[in-house]
Coordinates of C-alpha atoms in Angstrom, one line a residue:
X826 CA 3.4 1.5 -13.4
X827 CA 4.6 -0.9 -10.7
X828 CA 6.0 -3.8 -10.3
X829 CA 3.6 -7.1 -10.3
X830 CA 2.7 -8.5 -6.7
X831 CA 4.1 -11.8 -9.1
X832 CA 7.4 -10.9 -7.7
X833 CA 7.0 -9.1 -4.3
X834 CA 8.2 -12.9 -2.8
X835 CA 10.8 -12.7 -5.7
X836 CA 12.1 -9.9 -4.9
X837 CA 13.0 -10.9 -1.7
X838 CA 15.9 -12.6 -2.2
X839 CA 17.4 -9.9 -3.4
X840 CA 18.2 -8.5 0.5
X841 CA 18.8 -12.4 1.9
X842 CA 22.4 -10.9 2.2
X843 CA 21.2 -8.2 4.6
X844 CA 19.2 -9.0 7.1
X845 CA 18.7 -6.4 9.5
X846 CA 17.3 -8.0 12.6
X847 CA 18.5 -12.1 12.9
X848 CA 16.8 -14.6 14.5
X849 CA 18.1 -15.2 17.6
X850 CA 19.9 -18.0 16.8
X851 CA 21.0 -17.7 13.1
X852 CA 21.8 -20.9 11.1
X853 CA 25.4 -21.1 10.6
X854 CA 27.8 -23.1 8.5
X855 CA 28.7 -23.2 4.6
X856 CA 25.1 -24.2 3.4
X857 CA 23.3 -21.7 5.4
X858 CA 25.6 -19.0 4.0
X859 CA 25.3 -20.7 0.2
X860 CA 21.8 -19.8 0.7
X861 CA 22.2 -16.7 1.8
X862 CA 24.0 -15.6 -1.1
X863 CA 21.4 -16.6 -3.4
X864 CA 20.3 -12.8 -2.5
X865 CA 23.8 -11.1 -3.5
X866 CA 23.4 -13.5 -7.0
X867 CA 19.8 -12.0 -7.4
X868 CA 20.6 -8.3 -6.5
X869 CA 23.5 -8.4 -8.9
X870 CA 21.4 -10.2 -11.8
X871 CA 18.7 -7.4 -11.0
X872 CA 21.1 -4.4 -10.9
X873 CA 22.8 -5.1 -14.2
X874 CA 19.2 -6.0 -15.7
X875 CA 19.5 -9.5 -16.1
X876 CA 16.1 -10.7 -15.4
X877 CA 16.0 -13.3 -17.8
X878 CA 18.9 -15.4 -16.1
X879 CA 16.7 -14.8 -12.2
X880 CA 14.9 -18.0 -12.8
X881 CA 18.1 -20.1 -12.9
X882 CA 17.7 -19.5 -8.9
X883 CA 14.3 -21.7 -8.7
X884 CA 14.7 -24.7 -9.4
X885 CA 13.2 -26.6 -12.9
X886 CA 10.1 -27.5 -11.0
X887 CA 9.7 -24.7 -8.9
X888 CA 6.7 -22.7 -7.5
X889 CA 5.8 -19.3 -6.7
X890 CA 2.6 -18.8 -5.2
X891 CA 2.1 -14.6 -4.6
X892 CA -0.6 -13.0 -2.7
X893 CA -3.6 -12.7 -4.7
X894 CA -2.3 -13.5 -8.3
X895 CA -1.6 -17.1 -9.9
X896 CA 0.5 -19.6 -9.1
X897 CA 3.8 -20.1 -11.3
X898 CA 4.6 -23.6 -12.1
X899 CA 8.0 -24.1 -13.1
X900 CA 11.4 -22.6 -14.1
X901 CA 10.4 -22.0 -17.8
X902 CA 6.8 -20.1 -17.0
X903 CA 8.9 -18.2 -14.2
X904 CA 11.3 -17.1 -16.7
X905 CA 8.6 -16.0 -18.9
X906 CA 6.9 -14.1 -16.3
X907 CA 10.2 -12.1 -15.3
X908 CA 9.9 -9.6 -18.6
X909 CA 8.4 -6.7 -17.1
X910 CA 9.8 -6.8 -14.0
X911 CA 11.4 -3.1 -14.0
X912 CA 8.5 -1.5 -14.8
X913 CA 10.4 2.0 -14.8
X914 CA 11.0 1.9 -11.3
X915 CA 13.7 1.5 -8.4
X916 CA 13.0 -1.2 -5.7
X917 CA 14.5 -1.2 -2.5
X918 CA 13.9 -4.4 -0.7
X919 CA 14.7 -4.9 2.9
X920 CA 14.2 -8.6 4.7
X921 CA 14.2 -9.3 8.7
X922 CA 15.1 -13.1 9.0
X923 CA 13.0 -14.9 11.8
X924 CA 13.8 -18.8 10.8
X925 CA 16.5 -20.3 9.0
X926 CA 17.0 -24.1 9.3
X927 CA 18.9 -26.1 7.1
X928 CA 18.1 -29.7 7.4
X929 CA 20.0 -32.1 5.2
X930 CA 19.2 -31.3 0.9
X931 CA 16.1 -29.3 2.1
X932 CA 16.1 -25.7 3.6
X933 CA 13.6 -23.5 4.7
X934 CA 13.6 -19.2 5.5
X935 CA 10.6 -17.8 7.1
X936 CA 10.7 -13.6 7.3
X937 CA 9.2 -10.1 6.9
X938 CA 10.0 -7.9 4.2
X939 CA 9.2 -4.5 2.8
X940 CA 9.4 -3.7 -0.8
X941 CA 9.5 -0.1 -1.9
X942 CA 9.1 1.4 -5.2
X943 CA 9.7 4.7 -6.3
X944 CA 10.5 6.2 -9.7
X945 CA 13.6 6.3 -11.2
X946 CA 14.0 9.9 -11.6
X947 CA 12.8 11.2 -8.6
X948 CA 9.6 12.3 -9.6
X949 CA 6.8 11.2 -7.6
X950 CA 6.7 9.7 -4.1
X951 CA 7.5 6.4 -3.2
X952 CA 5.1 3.5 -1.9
X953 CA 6.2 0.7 0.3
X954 CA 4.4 -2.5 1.1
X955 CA 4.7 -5.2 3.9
X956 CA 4.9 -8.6 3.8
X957 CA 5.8 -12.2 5.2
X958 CA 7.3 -14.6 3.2
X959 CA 8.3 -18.2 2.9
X960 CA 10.4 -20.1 0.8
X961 CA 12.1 -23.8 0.6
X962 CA 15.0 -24.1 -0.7
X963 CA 16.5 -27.8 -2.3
X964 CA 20.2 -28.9 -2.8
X965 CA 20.5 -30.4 -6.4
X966 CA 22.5 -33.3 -7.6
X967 CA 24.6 -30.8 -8.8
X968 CA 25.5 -30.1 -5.2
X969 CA 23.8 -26.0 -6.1
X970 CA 21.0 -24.7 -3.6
X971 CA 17.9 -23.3 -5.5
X972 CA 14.9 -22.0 -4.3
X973 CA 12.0 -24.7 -4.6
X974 CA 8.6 -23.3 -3.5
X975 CA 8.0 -19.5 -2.6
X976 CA 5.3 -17.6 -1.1
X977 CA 4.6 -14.5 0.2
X978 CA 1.1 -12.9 2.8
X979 CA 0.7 -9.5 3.2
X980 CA 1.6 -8.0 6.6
X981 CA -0.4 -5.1 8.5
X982 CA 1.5 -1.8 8.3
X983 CA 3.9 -1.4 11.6
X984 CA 2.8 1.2 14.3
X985 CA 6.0 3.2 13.9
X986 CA 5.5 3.7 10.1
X987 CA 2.1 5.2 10.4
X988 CA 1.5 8.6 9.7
X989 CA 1.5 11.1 12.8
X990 CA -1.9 12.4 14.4
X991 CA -2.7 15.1 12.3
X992 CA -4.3 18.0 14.6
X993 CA -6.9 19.7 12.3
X994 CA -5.9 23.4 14.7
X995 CA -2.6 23.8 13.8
X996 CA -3.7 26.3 11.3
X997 CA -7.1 28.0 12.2
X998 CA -6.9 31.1 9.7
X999 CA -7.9 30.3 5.8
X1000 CA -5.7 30.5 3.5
X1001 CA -6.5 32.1 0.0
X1002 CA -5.9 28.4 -1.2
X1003 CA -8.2 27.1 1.2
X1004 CA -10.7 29.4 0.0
X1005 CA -10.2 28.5 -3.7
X1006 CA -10.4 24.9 -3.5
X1007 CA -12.1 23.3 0.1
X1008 CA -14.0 20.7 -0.3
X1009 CA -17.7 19.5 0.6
X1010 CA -16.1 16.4 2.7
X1011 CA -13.4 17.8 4.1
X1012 CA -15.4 18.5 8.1
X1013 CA -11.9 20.5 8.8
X1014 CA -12.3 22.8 5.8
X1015 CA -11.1 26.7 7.0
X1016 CA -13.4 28.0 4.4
X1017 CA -16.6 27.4 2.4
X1018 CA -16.6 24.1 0.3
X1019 CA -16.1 24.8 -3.5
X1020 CA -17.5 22.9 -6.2
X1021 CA -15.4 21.5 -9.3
X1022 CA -17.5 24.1 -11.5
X1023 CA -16.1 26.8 -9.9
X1024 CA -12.9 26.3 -9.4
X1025 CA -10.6 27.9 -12.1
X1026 CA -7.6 25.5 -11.5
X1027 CA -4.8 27.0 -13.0
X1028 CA -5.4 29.9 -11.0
X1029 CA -6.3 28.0 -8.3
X1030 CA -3.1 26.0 -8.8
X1031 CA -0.9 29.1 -9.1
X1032 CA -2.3 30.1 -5.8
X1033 CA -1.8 27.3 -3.9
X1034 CA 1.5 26.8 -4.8
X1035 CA 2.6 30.4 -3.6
X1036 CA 0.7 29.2 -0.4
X1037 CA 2.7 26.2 0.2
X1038 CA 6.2 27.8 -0.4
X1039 CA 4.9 30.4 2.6
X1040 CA 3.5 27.2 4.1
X1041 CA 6.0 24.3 3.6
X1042 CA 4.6 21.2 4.5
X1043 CA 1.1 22.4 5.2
X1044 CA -0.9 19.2 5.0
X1045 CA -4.8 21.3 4.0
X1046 CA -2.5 23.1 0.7
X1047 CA -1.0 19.0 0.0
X1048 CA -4.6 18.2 -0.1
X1049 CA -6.0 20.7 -2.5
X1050 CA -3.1 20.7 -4.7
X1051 CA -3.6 16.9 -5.1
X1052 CA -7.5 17.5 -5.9
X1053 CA -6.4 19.9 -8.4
X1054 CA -3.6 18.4 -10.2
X1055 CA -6.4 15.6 -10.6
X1056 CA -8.5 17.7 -12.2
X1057 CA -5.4 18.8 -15.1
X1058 CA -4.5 14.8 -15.5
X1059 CA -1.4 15.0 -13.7
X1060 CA -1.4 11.6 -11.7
X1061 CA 2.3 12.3 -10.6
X1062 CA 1.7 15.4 -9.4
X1063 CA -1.6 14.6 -7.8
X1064 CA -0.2 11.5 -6.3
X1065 CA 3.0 13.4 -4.7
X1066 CA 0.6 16.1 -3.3
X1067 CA -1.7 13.3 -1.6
X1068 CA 0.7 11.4 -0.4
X1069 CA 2.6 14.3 1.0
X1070 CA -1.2 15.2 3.0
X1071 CA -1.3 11.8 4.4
X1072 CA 2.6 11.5 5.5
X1073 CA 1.7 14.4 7.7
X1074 CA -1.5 12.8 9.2
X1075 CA -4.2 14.3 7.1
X1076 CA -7.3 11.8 7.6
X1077 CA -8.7 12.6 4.3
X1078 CA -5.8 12.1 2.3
X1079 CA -5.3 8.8 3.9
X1080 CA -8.9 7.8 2.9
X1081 CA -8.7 9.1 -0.2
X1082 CA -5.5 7.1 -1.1
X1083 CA -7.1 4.1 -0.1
X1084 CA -10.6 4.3 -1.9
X1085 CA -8.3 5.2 -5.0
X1086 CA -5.7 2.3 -4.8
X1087 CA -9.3 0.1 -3.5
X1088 CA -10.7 1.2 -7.0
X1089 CA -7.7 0.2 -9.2
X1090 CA -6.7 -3.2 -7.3
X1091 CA -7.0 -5.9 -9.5
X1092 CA -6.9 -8.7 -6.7
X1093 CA -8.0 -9.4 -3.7
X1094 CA -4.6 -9.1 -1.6
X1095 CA -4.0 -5.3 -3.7
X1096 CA -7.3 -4.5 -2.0
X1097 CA -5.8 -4.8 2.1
X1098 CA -3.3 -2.3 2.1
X1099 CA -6.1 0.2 0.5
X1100 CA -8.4 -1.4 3.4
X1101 CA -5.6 -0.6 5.8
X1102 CA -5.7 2.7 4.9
X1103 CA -9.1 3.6 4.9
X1104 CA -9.9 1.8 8.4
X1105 CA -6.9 3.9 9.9
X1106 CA -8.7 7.1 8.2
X1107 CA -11.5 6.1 9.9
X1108 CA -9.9 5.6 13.4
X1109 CA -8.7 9.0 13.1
X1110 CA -12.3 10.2 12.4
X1111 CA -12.7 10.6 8.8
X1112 CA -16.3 11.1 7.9
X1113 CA -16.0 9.5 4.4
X1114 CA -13.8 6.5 6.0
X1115 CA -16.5 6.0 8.9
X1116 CA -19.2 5.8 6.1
X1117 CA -17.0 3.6 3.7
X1118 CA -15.0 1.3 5.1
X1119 CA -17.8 0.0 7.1
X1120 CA -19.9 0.1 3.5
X1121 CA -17.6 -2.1 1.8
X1122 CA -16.6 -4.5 5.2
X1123 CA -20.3 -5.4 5.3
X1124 CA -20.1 -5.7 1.4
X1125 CA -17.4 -8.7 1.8
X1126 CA -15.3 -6.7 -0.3
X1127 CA -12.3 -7.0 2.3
X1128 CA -12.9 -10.5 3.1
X1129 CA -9.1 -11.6 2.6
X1130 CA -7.6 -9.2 4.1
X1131 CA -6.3 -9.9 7.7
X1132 CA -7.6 -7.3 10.9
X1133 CA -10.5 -7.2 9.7
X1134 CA -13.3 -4.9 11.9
X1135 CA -15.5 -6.6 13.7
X1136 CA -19.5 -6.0 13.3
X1137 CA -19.5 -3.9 16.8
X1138 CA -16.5 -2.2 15.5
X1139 CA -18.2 -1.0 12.3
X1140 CA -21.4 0.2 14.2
X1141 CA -18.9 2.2 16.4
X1142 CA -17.4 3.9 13.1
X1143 CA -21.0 4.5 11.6
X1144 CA -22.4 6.3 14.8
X1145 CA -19.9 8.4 15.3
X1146 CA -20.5 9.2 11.4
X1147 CA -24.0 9.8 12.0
X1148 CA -24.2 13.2 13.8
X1149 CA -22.1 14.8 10.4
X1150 CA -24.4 13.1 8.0
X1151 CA -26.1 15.5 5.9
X1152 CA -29.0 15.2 3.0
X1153 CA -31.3 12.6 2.6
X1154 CA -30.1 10.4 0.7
X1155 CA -26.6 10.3 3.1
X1156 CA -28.9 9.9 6.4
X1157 CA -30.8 7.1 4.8
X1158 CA -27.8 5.1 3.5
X1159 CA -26.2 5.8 6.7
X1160 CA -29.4 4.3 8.6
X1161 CA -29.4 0.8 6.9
X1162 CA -25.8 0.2 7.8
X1163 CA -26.1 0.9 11.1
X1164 CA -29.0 -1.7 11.2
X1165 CA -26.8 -4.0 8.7
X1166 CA -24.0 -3.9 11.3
X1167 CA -26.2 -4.4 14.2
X1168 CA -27.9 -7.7 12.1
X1169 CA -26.8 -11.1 13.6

């Protein structure tokens, strides 16, 4: 499970008290700091598991208006909202401050954040997700600063925490893995394509394994160990495997994630990080990408998300698709969205 984008702005506050790159000019003086602290208050409230008491931040007529999910109108809704906030995992949050500016009883913060989850234990790999937030804080009659309105946009993935350029020829000899389990889409496969019915995955499994202790790291084994840990119900496992492919650069991992996560968003805003991934699969060449992400872009299905191609940008992706397309059916799919993306 993970944590509900309800509370990626929420969970914010709990780094406040650790920014790591200030504004230039960082608002000073006692209330600039009472608001800061706001973010030690909530990290401590969240370490010790006191969720209920988070709300007591906001302030009785607050409102916390997430990406993609609904509003939340007041202290007493929030606090209602705040049960499953664990959700088995461990968030790290870290905030870069860009405004601060305290101007009499009202305050506002404007920043980026990331928010990563992993699982408690260990098992599994970790996720993390970008954003930009802003909030208002208001000084109550009680002289207290609490946070009065609160909402988050998601933010494109930086350059420097992209996967590195995965080069397809650092291993040109098949392993027995590779032979065992390759797949039809893969255009980089070291051996003949092998179809589900054929595969006898424990064996497989066992095989590929052995092949990646001789092979640490090897992004192809990552990749076929993730298809087959699919196939035995083992989302942890398959999910570690995948994103252990993609962290090294491999194009159809990175789709692959995406189309998943794309297929199990439940909003609009879950949808662009899945649309992030799958363009920058297809930028990196990924046949099922180049298809895709053009497929669902002319669909509207990514129509909130921000960076958005353009019409000339998806033609570009489907032609350079079209010499691999294969079968029929493929060529004339591929066909009408070249003319869709061409149409004014």
């Amino acid at each position: 499970m993970r944590i509900s984008y309800s509370f990626a702005a929420a969970l914010v506050l709990g780094a406040l008290s650790a920014f790591a790159d200030a504004a230039a000019v960082p608002a000073t003086g006692a209330d600039a700091e009472a608001i800061r602290s706001i973010g030690t208050t909530w990290k401590q409230l969240y370490a010790a598991g006191n969720y209920a008491a988070i709300p007591d931040l906001y302030t009785e007529d607050t409102m916390v208006m997430p990406r993609g999910r609904p509003r939340i109108s007041g202290r007493e809704q929030l606090r209602r909202s705040m049960g499953g906030l664990a959700a088995g995992r461990k968030v790290d949050i870290n905030v870069v401050e860009r405004e601060l500016t305290v101007d009499g009883d009202v305050a506002w913060f404007v920043g980026d954040f990331t928010v990563t989850y992993s699982a408690r234990e260990g098992a599994g790999p970790s996720t993390t997700e970008y954003g930009r937030s802003m909030l208002l804080f208001m000084r109550g009659d009680d002289g207290r600063w609490r946070i009065h309105r609160d909402m988050d946009s998601p933010a494109p993935v930086p350059a420097s925490s992209m996967p590195p350029v995965w080069d397809p020829k650092s291993r040109t000899e098949a392993s027995e893995c590779d032979r065992l389990a390759s797949g039809r889409y893969d255009r980089h496969r070291l051996a003949k394509p092998v179809v589900r019915a054929d595969i006898d995955v424990p064996a497989a499994i066992r095989q590929c394994e052995a092949d990646l202790a001789r092979l640490p790291g090897d992004a192809r084994l990552h990749f076929h160990l993730g298809r087959l840990y699919g196939y035995t119900g083992d989302a942890v496992k398959t999910r570690f495997h995948r994103e252990a492919a993609a962290a090294a650069g491999d194009p159809n991992a990175i789709f692959l994630l995406g189309y998943l996560d794309f297929n199990a968003a439940k909003s609009d805003a879950d949808r662009c990080p899945a649309a992030e991934r799958m363009r920058l699969a297809a930028d990196r060449g990924n046949y099922s990408a180049l298809i895709a992400y053009p497929a669902f872009t002319l669909e509207g299905r990514f129509a909130a998300c921000p960076n958005a191609a353009t019409r000339e940008q998806l033609g570009a992706y489907l032609a350079t698709a079209r010499s691999d397309v294969d079968g029929f059916f493929e060529t004339l799919f591929a066909e009408h969205l070249i003319r869709e993306a061409r149409a004014p």
